[in-house]
Amino acid sequence: MTQLKYNDTLFTVSKGASVLETLLEHGQEIPNSCRAGACHTCLMQATNGKVPDTAQNGLKDSHKVKGFFLACVCKPDEDLEVCLPDVEKLKISATVSQITKLSEDVIELKVKPSEPIDYYAGQFVTLWRDDALGRNYSLASLPHTDEDLTFHIRLIKDGQFTGWVLNELKVGDKLSVQEPVGDCFYTQGNAEQNLLLVGTGTGLAPLFGIMNDAIRSGHTGDIHLFHGGLSSPGLYLHDMLTTLAKQHPNLYYHPCVLKADENMADNIIEGDLCQIVSQKIDKPVNWKSYLCGDPEIVKKLRKKIFMAGSKMTDIYSDPFVYT
Amino acid sequence: MASLYERLGGEAAVDAAVDIFYRKVLTDERVSDYFDDVDMEAQAAKQKGFLTMVFGGPNNYTGKDMREGHKHLVERGLNDSHVDAIVELLGATLKELGVGDADIQEVANLANSVRDDVLNK
């Protein structure tokens, strides 16, 4: 029987249960979100015993050495003593510098971190309102170029975090940012490779960052950006992206909606996003693809792109669900 | 003489084969239902483990793993005809990569050696 010691109390881990499940079952409060090893909200530290390697996937080496692990994917095979890490040390305070409404339900939030943060455009961070409430958001800004960190926040009806952003947060307020993670970002060295970027809703945020990073890096291959929305008001960067595509001959912007509306711009395509992508990009062999947004669409597209000849390792997607 | 795994090209060969093989099983109606996993990356990792084994590479599979890992599939109807199809697709994958008939046969023998465990016979 595997035992887990937390806060000076012993808990028995049921067969196949994770550290997170065990602690939550016993009424312990552990911050968590995706429960799939992706978001890093449930980061814990083992002070005694060794966690399985799989519980440390995606963590920095410096953190692995210190025994940090992800509680949701940690199914211990030996006794462990664990604690919540001093996350305050991982957080950097930031000041809200701008809040802009991009559409009916998307807000652009810009914050200025109190110290420089090293990141790749397209990675994501945890934004914390306070110790108890944190949510993941992708970075739409460019490191080194943009002073502020930029996020696209979709307003969720009755959402705890987004409700706070919409109703209470003002320019000058403080929040904290926890270190950037994720491998959905532009990599240097293949300037001539064609890029396929497909996102739904605020899945556009990381793609916008990746696109800008590619352009700034002098990418010469074609960059095809598909943004899917239910209807045209959901294409919240439509005008800016249309203009950008006119300025950069290798950038193609494909705005797509499930249902056309009367006054929509004439470059918007109506139809099923996956089908539109397959029709426009029928041979993605040797392309690099980035897929972000609705998990069902991401899953479907990943398969389509793979079956059409792309290498599995050339398809990147954000591991977490956009809420 | 170099081992089968070395002759085939080691891990690089497995990496080259996994996409081709996985694409084949997903398009083959005889077996695609068993491979249409929600999590393609996890599925690809499993394929990689399988290919490493049948290429004669380092692996830690035991007969018990094979039995437990496929039990739920056997309950869904996995039988000899599916294993035959996999061996066939494996051969086609290797042919595409320019592997000779003798080595393909050796890979097929390794795949067949776990048949009974896979089918929980």
Coordinates of C-alpha atoms in Angstrom, one line a residue, chain A residues 299 302-303 305-313 315-317, chain B residues 18-20 22-24 26-27 36-41 44:
Chain A
K299 CA -8.2 16.4 -32.7
R302 CA -4.4 16.6 -36.2
K303 CA -5.5 13.4 -37.8
I305 CA -3.0 16.7 -41.4
F306 CA -1.2 13.6 -40.3
M307 CA -3.1 11.4 -42.8
A308 CA -2.4 14.0 -45.6
G309 CA 1.4 13.3 -45.1
S310 CA 2.7 15.5 -42.3
K311 CA 5.1 14.1 -39.8
M312 CA 3.5 13.6 -36.4
T313 CA 6.3 15.5 -34.8
I315 CA 2.1 19.0 -35.6
Y316 CA 2.0 21.1 -32.4
S317 CA -1.1 21.8 -30.4
Chain B
V18 CA 6.3 4.9 -37.0
D19 CA 4.5 7.6 -39.1
I20 CA 4.3 5.4 -42.2
Y22 CA 0.6 4.4 -38.1
R23 CA -0.8 6.0 -41.3
K24 CA -1.3 2.6 -42.8
L26 CA -5.4 4.2 -39.6
T27 CA -6.4 3.8 -43.3
D36 CA -8.3 5.2 -33.6
D37 CA -7.2 6.5 -30.2
V38 CA -8.4 9.8 -28.9
D39 CA -4.8 10.6 -28.0
M40 CA -2.8 10.3 -31.2
E41 CA 0.5 11.1 -29.5
A44 CA 2.2 7.0 -31.6

